[in-house]
Short mmCIF file of C-alpha atoms (C1' of nucleotides) in Angstrom, two decimals:
data_model
loop_
_atom_site.label_atom_id
_atom_site.label_comp_id
_atom_site.label_asym_id
_atom_site.label_seq_id
_atom_site.Cartn_x
_atom_site.Cartn_y
_atom_site.Cartn_z
CA MET A 823 -10.30 6.69 83.14
CA PHE A 824 -9.48 6.15 79.40
CA ASN A 825 -9.26 2.54 78.47
CA GLN A 826 -5.68 2.09 79.21
CA ASN A 827 -5.61 -0.97 75.78
CA GLN A 828 -5.97 1.57 73.88
CA HIS A 829 -3.52 3.15 71.09
CA ARG A 830 -3.96 5.94 69.95
CA ILE A 831 -3.23 9.03 67.75
CA GLY A 832 -4.95 12.54 69.00
CA PHE A 833 -4.78 15.61 66.70
CA ALA A 834 -5.01 19.07 68.61
CA CYS A 835 -7.30 21.72 69.52
CA LYS A 836 -8.76 22.31 65.95
CA ILE A 837 -11.10 20.27 63.85
CA GLN A 838 -10.23 20.82 59.63
CA SER A 839 -13.53 19.83 57.11
CA GLN A 840 -10.63 19.65 54.42
CA LEU A 841 -7.06 20.68 54.07
CA GLY A 842 -6.73 24.62 54.68
CA THR A 843 -10.29 24.89 55.05
CA ALA A 844 -11.80 25.14 59.37
CA HIS A 845 -14.82 22.88 59.96
CA LYS A 846 -17.59 25.49 59.62
CA ASP A 847 -19.56 25.66 63.21
CA LEU A 848 -17.08 23.14 64.95
CA ASN A 849 -14.07 25.76 66.39
CA THR A 850 -14.37 27.89 69.05
CA LYS A 851 -15.01 31.54 69.59
CA SER A 852 -12.44 34.30 71.32
CA THR A 853 -12.49 38.32 72.46
CA THR A 854 -9.69 40.54 73.28
CA ILE A 855 -9.19 42.14 76.19
CA THR A 856 -9.11 45.90 74.27
CA HIS A 857 -12.47 45.22 73.13
CA LEU A 858 -13.93 44.01 76.20
CA LYS A 859 -12.47 47.37 77.88
CA THR A 860 -14.63 49.58 75.58
CA LEU A 861 -17.96 47.75 77.01
CA GLU A 862 -19.78 48.53 80.13
CA ARG A 863 -19.80 46.05 82.56
CA THR A 864 -22.70 44.37 82.13
CA VAL A 865 -21.86 44.17 78.51
CA ALA A 866 -18.65 42.84 78.81
CA TYR A 867 -20.81 39.91 81.01
CA ASN A 868 -23.45 38.88 78.95
CA LYS A 869 -20.26 39.03 75.37
CA LEU A 870 -18.37 36.79 77.91
CA TYR A 871 -21.22 35.08 78.91
CA GLY A 872 -22.52 34.40 75.27
CA ILE A 873 -18.82 33.53 74.31
CA ALA A 874 -18.61 30.52 76.89
CA LYS A 875 -22.21 29.47 75.84
CA ASN A 876 -21.14 29.02 72.34
CA ASN A 877 -17.65 27.40 73.60
CA LEU A 878 -18.43 24.85 75.55
CA THR A 879 -21.77 24.22 72.88
CA THR A 880 -18.61 23.46 70.42
CA LEU A 881 -16.53 21.59 72.64
CA LEU A 882 -19.57 18.90 73.19
CA ALA A 883 -19.91 18.86 69.10
CA GLN A 884 -16.18 18.66 69.15
CA VAL A 885 -15.75 15.80 71.63
CA LYS A 886 -18.89 14.13 70.23
CA TRP A 887 -17.34 14.34 66.62
CA VAL A 888 -14.13 13.06 67.91
CA ALA A 889 -16.60 9.97 69.70
CA GLN A 890 -17.74 9.29 66.22
CA GLN A 891 -13.99 8.38 64.72
CA PRO A 892 -12.53 4.56 65.10
CA PRO A 893 -11.51 3.87 68.96
CA HIS A 894 -7.60 4.67 67.49
CA LEU A 895 -8.54 8.18 66.61
CA ARG A 896 -10.21 9.25 69.87
CA MET A 897 -7.66 11.40 71.27
CA PHE A 898 -8.24 15.43 71.34
CA ARG A 899 -6.44 18.38 73.12
CA ILE A 900 -8.80 20.95 73.64
CA SER A 901 -8.22 24.64 73.20
CA SER A 902 -7.17 26.78 75.82
CA ASP A 903 -9.93 29.58 74.46
CA ILE A 904 -12.89 27.97 75.64
CA LEU A 905 -13.41 31.39 78.58
CA PRO A 906 -11.47 34.12 77.55
CA ALA A 907 -9.80 36.68 79.98
CA TYR A 908 -10.58 34.10 82.97
CA THR A 909 -7.08 34.62 84.52
CA HIS A 910 -7.61 38.77 83.54
CA ASP A 911 -7.95 40.47 86.81
CA ASP A 912 -11.01 42.70 85.33
CA TYR A 913 -12.57 40.05 83.89
CA THR A 914 -12.20 36.68 86.64
CA TRP A 915 -15.64 38.11 88.51
CA VAL A 916 -17.40 37.18 85.32
CA TYR A 917 -16.83 33.66 85.53
CA PHE A 918 -17.72 33.49 89.46
CA ASP A 919 -20.98 34.80 89.14
CA PRO A 920 -23.77 32.22 90.13
CA GLU A 921 -25.24 32.15 86.49
CA MET A 922 -21.72 31.43 85.05
CA LEU A 923 -21.64 28.84 87.04
CA LYS A 924 -23.66 27.53 86.23
CA LEU A 925 -23.59 27.33 83.03
CA LEU A 926 -19.79 25.99 83.21
CA GLU A 927 -20.65 23.25 85.18
CA SER A 928 -23.63 22.29 83.02
CA GLY A 929 -21.25 22.53 80.21
CA PHE A 930 -18.22 21.11 80.77
CA ALA A 931 -20.46 18.25 83.12
CA ALA A 932 -21.35 16.83 79.90
CA VAL A 933 -18.11 16.96 78.08
CA GLY A 934 -16.75 14.63 80.55
CA GLU A 935 -19.68 12.64 80.48
CA LEU A 936 -19.62 12.19 76.37
CA ALA A 937 -15.74 11.30 76.64
CA ARG A 938 -15.68 8.77 79.62
CA ALA A 939 -18.89 7.35 77.64
CA ASN A 940 -17.27 7.01 74.84
CA ASP A 941 -14.00 6.25 75.12
CA VAL A 942 -12.06 9.91 74.19
CA ARG A 943 -8.42 10.84 75.94
CA LEU A 944 -8.69 14.35 76.60
CA SER A 945 -5.87 17.25 77.64
CA PHE A 946 -4.77 20.56 77.69
CA HIS A 947 -1.91 22.69 76.63
CA PRO A 948 -1.69 25.81 78.77
CA ALA A 949 -0.54 28.42 76.81
CA GLN A 950 3.16 29.72 75.97
CA TYR A 951 2.80 32.34 78.48
CA CYS A 952 2.82 29.90 81.52
CA VAL A 953 5.75 29.29 82.91
CA LEU A 954 5.99 28.14 86.07
CA ALA A 955 9.60 27.67 86.15
CA SER A 956 10.36 31.53 85.74
CA ASP A 957 12.76 33.66 88.42
CA ASN A 958 10.40 36.08 87.97
CA PRO A 959 7.69 35.77 91.33
CA GLY A 960 4.85 37.43 89.12
CA VAL A 961 5.70 35.25 85.80
CA VAL A 962 5.35 32.29 88.81
CA GLU A 963 2.16 33.77 90.27
CA ASN A 964 0.29 34.52 87.22
CA SER A 965 0.99 31.03 85.47
CA ILE A 966 0.01 28.67 88.69
CA TYR A 967 -3.38 30.87 88.42
CA GLU A 968 -3.53 30.28 84.44
CA PHE A 969 -2.56 26.73 84.78
CA GLU A 970 -4.88 26.54 87.31
CA TYR A 971 -7.68 28.09 85.20
CA HIS A 972 -7.32 24.38 83.37
CA ALA A 973 -7.71 22.83 86.45
CA ASP A 974 -10.78 24.44 87.24
CA MET A 975 -11.96 23.18 83.95
CA ILE A 976 -10.83 19.65 83.94
CA ARG A 977 -12.57 19.84 87.53
CA TYR A 978 -15.54 20.69 86.43
CA MET A 979 -15.62 17.99 83.53
CA GLY A 980 -14.96 15.47 86.29
CA TYR A 981 -10.96 14.59 85.66
CA GLY A 982 -8.33 15.28 87.69
CA ARG A 983 -9.17 12.59 89.88
CA THR A 984 -6.62 10.23 89.75
CA PHE A 985 -3.12 10.75 88.86
CA GLN A 986 -3.01 10.72 84.29
CA ASP A 987 -6.58 10.90 84.11
CA PHE A 988 -6.10 14.03 82.04
CA LYS A 989 -2.92 15.28 80.52
CA CYS A 990 -2.04 19.04 81.20
CA ASN A 991 0.92 20.17 79.73
CA VAL A 992 3.54 22.95 79.95
CA HIS A 993 7.13 22.58 78.95
CA VAL A 994 9.83 23.23 81.73
CA GLY A 995 10.46 27.54 80.45
CA GLY A 996 12.02 30.24 82.43
CA LYS A 997 15.86 30.06 83.87
CA ARG A 998 14.61 27.93 87.16
CA GLY A 999 14.29 24.64 85.24
CA PRO A 1000 13.36 21.54 86.83
CA ASP A 1001 13.48 22.97 90.59
CA GLY A 1002 11.13 25.77 89.57
CA ILE A 1003 8.76 22.73 88.88
CA LYS A 1004 9.15 21.39 91.85
CA GLU A 1005 8.39 24.01 93.60
CA ALA A 1006 5.53 25.80 91.62
CA MET A 1007 4.18 21.74 92.39
CA ARG A 1008 3.81 23.09 96.19
CA SER A 1009 1.14 25.52 94.83
CA LEU A 1010 -0.64 23.34 92.98
CA SER A 1011 -4.44 21.96 93.54
CA SER A 1012 -4.33 18.43 93.84
CA GLU A 1013 -6.37 18.23 90.67
CA ALA A 1014 -2.78 20.34 88.66
CA ARG A 1015 -0.80 17.88 90.03
CA ASN A 1016 -2.34 14.98 89.12
CA CYS A 1017 -2.80 16.39 85.53
CA LEU A 1018 0.47 18.35 85.42
CA THR A 1019 3.25 16.78 82.36
CA ILE A 1020 6.34 18.52 81.35
CA GLU A 1021 7.57 18.16 78.03
CA ASN A 1022 10.68 18.47 76.65
CA ALA A 1023 11.72 21.70 74.83
CA GLU A 1024 14.26 22.14 71.33
CA PHE A 1025 16.23 24.65 73.23
CA THR A 1026 16.80 25.65 76.95
CA TRP A 1027 15.20 22.34 78.64
CA GLY A 1028 15.39 19.26 76.75
CA LEU A 1029 15.08 15.81 77.77
CA ASP A 1030 17.95 15.85 80.57
CA ALA A 1031 16.41 18.03 82.43
CA SER A 1032 13.25 16.52 81.96
CA LEU A 1033 13.83 13.69 83.46
CA GLU A 1034 15.33 15.23 86.80
CA LEU A 1035 11.61 15.01 87.13
CA VAL A 1036 10.87 11.56 86.62
CA ASP A 1037 9.78 11.64 90.43
CA THR A 1038 7.41 15.05 90.40
CA CYS A 1039 4.88 14.31 87.38
CA ALA A 1040 4.40 12.72 84.60
CA LEU A 1041 6.79 13.31 81.46
CA VAL A 1042 5.54 14.16 77.70
CA LEU A 1043 8.39 12.89 75.56
CA ASP A 1044 8.51 15.53 71.86
CA ILE A 1045 10.12 13.42 69.54
CA HIS A 1046 10.81 16.46 67.32
CA HIS A 1047 11.97 19.03 70.08
CA HIS A 1048 14.49 16.24 70.43
CA TRP A 1049 15.67 16.14 67.33
CA ILE A 1050 16.40 19.33 67.03
CA MET A 1051 18.31 20.02 70.22
CA SER A 1052 19.89 16.67 69.72
CA GLY A 1053 20.13 15.63 66.00
CA GLU A 1054 19.26 12.23 67.62
CA TYR A 1055 15.92 10.07 65.96
CA ILE A 1056 15.72 8.64 69.85
CA LYS A 1057 14.49 5.53 69.46
CA PRO A 1058 11.24 4.11 72.45
CA THR A 1059 14.07 0.91 73.22
CA ASP A 1060 16.62 4.25 74.97
CA ALA A 1061 16.90 3.63 78.38
CA ARG A 1062 15.88 7.50 78.61
CA PHE A 1063 12.20 6.47 77.12
CA LYS A 1064 12.29 4.32 79.99
CA ARG A 1065 12.24 6.46 82.32
CA VAL A 1066 9.38 8.74 80.89
CA MET A 1067 7.40 5.73 80.72
CA ASP A 1068 7.73 5.18 84.32
CA SER A 1069 7.41 8.72 85.26
CA TRP A 1070 3.40 7.95 84.14
CA ARG A 1071 3.15 4.54 87.05
CA GLY A 1072 1.30 2.69 85.29
CA VAL A 1073 -1.63 4.97 82.87
CA ARG A 1074 -0.74 4.86 78.73
CA PRO A 1075 2.33 7.39 79.00
CA VAL A 1076 2.02 9.91 75.65
CA ILE A 1077 4.59 11.69 73.22
CA HIS A 1078 3.85 14.31 71.15
CA TYR A 1079 5.02 14.24 66.85
CA SER A 1080 5.70 17.11 64.65
CA VAL A 1081 7.83 17.66 61.68
CA SER A 1082 9.93 20.29 60.08
CA ARG A 1083 8.38 22.29 57.45
CA GLU A 1084 8.99 20.15 53.82
CA GLU A 1085 9.81 23.31 52.63
CA HIS A 1086 12.88 24.05 54.41
CA VAL A 1087 14.08 20.44 53.69
CA PRO A 1088 15.87 20.87 50.36
CA THR A 1089 15.67 16.98 49.77
CA HIS A 1090 12.57 16.97 49.94
CA SER A 1091 12.91 12.85 50.70
CA THR A 1092 9.60 11.82 51.71
CA SER A 1093 11.59 8.25 52.45
CA VAL A 1094 14.75 9.66 54.71
CA LYS A 1095 14.32 10.74 57.80
CA PRO A 1096 16.33 14.41 57.36
CA ASP A 1097 20.11 14.53 58.88
CA LEU A 1098 20.32 17.61 61.00
CA ALA A 1099 23.86 17.94 61.00
CA ALA A 1100 23.76 18.37 56.75
CA LEU A 1101 20.52 20.65 57.06
CA LYS A 1102 22.99 23.14 59.28
CA ALA A 1103 25.96 22.91 57.45
CA GLY A 1104 24.11 24.11 54.50
CA GLY A 1105 22.73 27.01 56.88
CA LEU A 1106 19.55 25.90 58.22
CA THR A 1107 18.69 27.09 62.01
CA SER A 1108 17.37 25.24 64.62
CA ALA A 1109 15.04 28.22 64.67
CA LYS A 1110 13.28 27.27 61.37
CA LEU A 1111 13.82 23.64 61.80
CA ARG A 1112 10.87 24.45 64.64
CA ALA A 1113 7.96 25.32 62.84
CA HIS A 1114 5.71 23.00 62.45
CA SER A 1115 4.73 20.93 58.92
CA ASP A 1116 1.31 21.23 57.60
CA MET A 1117 0.59 17.75 57.16
CA TYR A 1118 3.35 14.71 58.22
CA TRP A 1119 5.00 14.68 54.64
CA ASN A 1120 8.01 12.34 55.71
CA GLN A 1121 7.16 8.79 55.39
CA ALA A 1122 10.31 8.05 57.56
CA CYS A 1123 9.83 10.22 60.40
CA ASN A 1124 6.40 8.72 60.39
CA ALA A 1125 6.94 5.14 60.86
CA TRP A 1126 9.84 5.98 63.20
CA ALA A 1127 7.04 8.04 65.42
CA TYR A 1128 4.56 5.04 64.62
CA SER A 1129 6.95 2.58 66.67
CA PHE A 1130 6.32 4.48 69.80
CA ASN A 1131 2.70 3.72 69.67
CA GLU A 1132 3.18 0.58 71.27
CA PHE A 1133 4.10 2.11 74.20
CA ALA A 1134 2.88 5.72 74.40
CA ASP A 1135 -0.72 7.35 72.72
CA ILE A 1136 0.55 9.64 70.13
CA MET A 1137 -0.65 13.44 70.07
CA CYS A 1138 0.34 15.21 66.85
CA GLU A 1139 1.57 18.54 66.47
CA SER A 1140 0.45 19.59 62.75
CA LYS A 1141 -1.35 23.05 61.20
CA GLU A 1142 -3.50 20.68 59.08
CA LYS A 1143 -4.53 19.31 62.65
CA ASN A 1144 -7.17 16.17 62.28
CA ILE A 1145 -6.45 15.99 58.29
CA ALA A 1146 -2.99 15.84 58.81
CA SER A 1147 -3.26 13.55 61.98
CA PHE A 1148 -5.62 10.95 60.48
CA LYS A 1149 -3.13 10.68 57.41
CA PHE A 1150 -1.16 9.51 58.96
CA ALA A 1151 -2.76 7.27 61.63
CA ASN A 1152 -4.17 5.32 58.28
CA GLU A 1153 -0.30 5.02 56.90
CA PHE A 1154 -0.25 2.13 59.55
CA ILE A 1155 -3.84 1.33 61.00
CA LYS A 1156 -6.12 -0.50 58.51
CA PHE A 1157 -9.80 -0.11 60.02
"C1'" DG B 567 -18.16 40.55 52.83
"C1'" DA B 568 -13.60 41.64 51.96
"C1'" DG B 569 -9.41 44.04 53.92
"C1'" DG B 570 -6.34 45.87 57.25
"C1'" DG B 571 -4.43 46.56 61.52
"C1'" DT B 572 -4.89 44.46 66.67
"C1'" DC B 573 -3.92 41.39 69.73
"C1'" DA B 574 -2.61 39.88 77.79
"C1'" DA B 575 0.59 37.80 78.76
"C1'" DG B 576 6.85 34.62 78.47
"C1'" DT B 577 11.21 32.79 76.42
"C1'" DC B 578 14.37 31.88 73.15
"C1'" DC B 579 16.33 32.24 68.87
"C1'" DG B 580 18.16 34.72 64.95
"C1'" DT B 581 18.71 38.88 61.77
"C1'" DA C 281 15.70 46.63 68.29
"C1'" DC C 282 12.71 43.49 66.33
"C1'" DG C 283 10.02 39.62 63.99
"C1'" DG C 284 9.03 34.80 64.06
"C1'" DA C 285 7.73 30.94 66.54
"C1'" DC C 286 5.38 28.59 70.21
"C1'" DT C 287 -0.36 25.13 72.50
"C1'" DT C 288 -5.15 27.66 68.00
"C1'" DG C 289 -4.89 32.72 63.91
"C1'" DA C 290 -9.06 34.76 65.39
"C1'" DC C 291 -11.51 39.10 66.04
"C1'" DC C 292 -13.25 44.41 65.06
"C1'" DC C 293 -13.93 48.10 62.78
"C1'" DT C 294 -13.87 49.99 58.35
"C1'" DC C 295 -15.47 50.26 53.42
#
DNA sequence: GAGGGTCAAGTCCGT
DNA sequence: ACGGACTTGACCCTC
């Protein structure tokens, strides 16, 4: 378990070496199902084995890179792309082959040990296809399978043993809402249940829906999503945030922070938080405002987001990844 | 090496 | 009906 007293600011999935440039050798590889289907069985296996081996080496290097940062920057969301096609019916067998299993066990174990030794807080965020509350039973079944893919990696890394020693976050999604999450929860493994977090989204299922799940799983407050939905800059002292914190049962919570793209905000003012009603009156849509910025360009928003760091770690979602989150952190934390 | 077409999957918004 | 947005543009083929 990571140090509960350490305040953190994290970033997601990819490491940039400089503005606009992915770090060479420090990002994962993938392939496509279409391409795999053109390959013979053993060639496809070798292809996936090579990618898995590469990605495990890369993941270890990523965590090592994060571990070398100051303690307050040691938080990282791992890409879901580590093992391509894991949940595709035609290729699942690849990942249960004995040689592959050996690779996965040793590779992920090394990552977990490195993270624990250096107090790096890790998480996953399954992609948009993981919709546990869909009204389509087939989609729910696939989503549970997709979630358990992440739980497998979590287990290999040595997490999922205690409540929220690792965060695996999804939105409510689908038409069934919180009730659908509660029902899907019953089909998840214990590691998956320990790690599941639910995040409020911009549209259908927002903070109020999330709060129906306070006793089901830990809740992630996405402060930008909540702003898109309500126009409100929610405060850490808000009673609803207190309930969100309670859902973590003593573990240090995580919130998500992103901002709208600067080019969509006509004032470009960096010292005033955008006014949602005014932006909409000016013709901007929620869909436009939803898109994430490259950098954290608005200092007023940054101060608002940072006010949560006393209570929760902040996962940053921006196009420039570590470049953006480190600059944001440096506005407030001198190291 | 560069450029363009393509990519497993869900859901919603806006045009 | 379709493109774009979301957790991350990357991969693969052709020239």
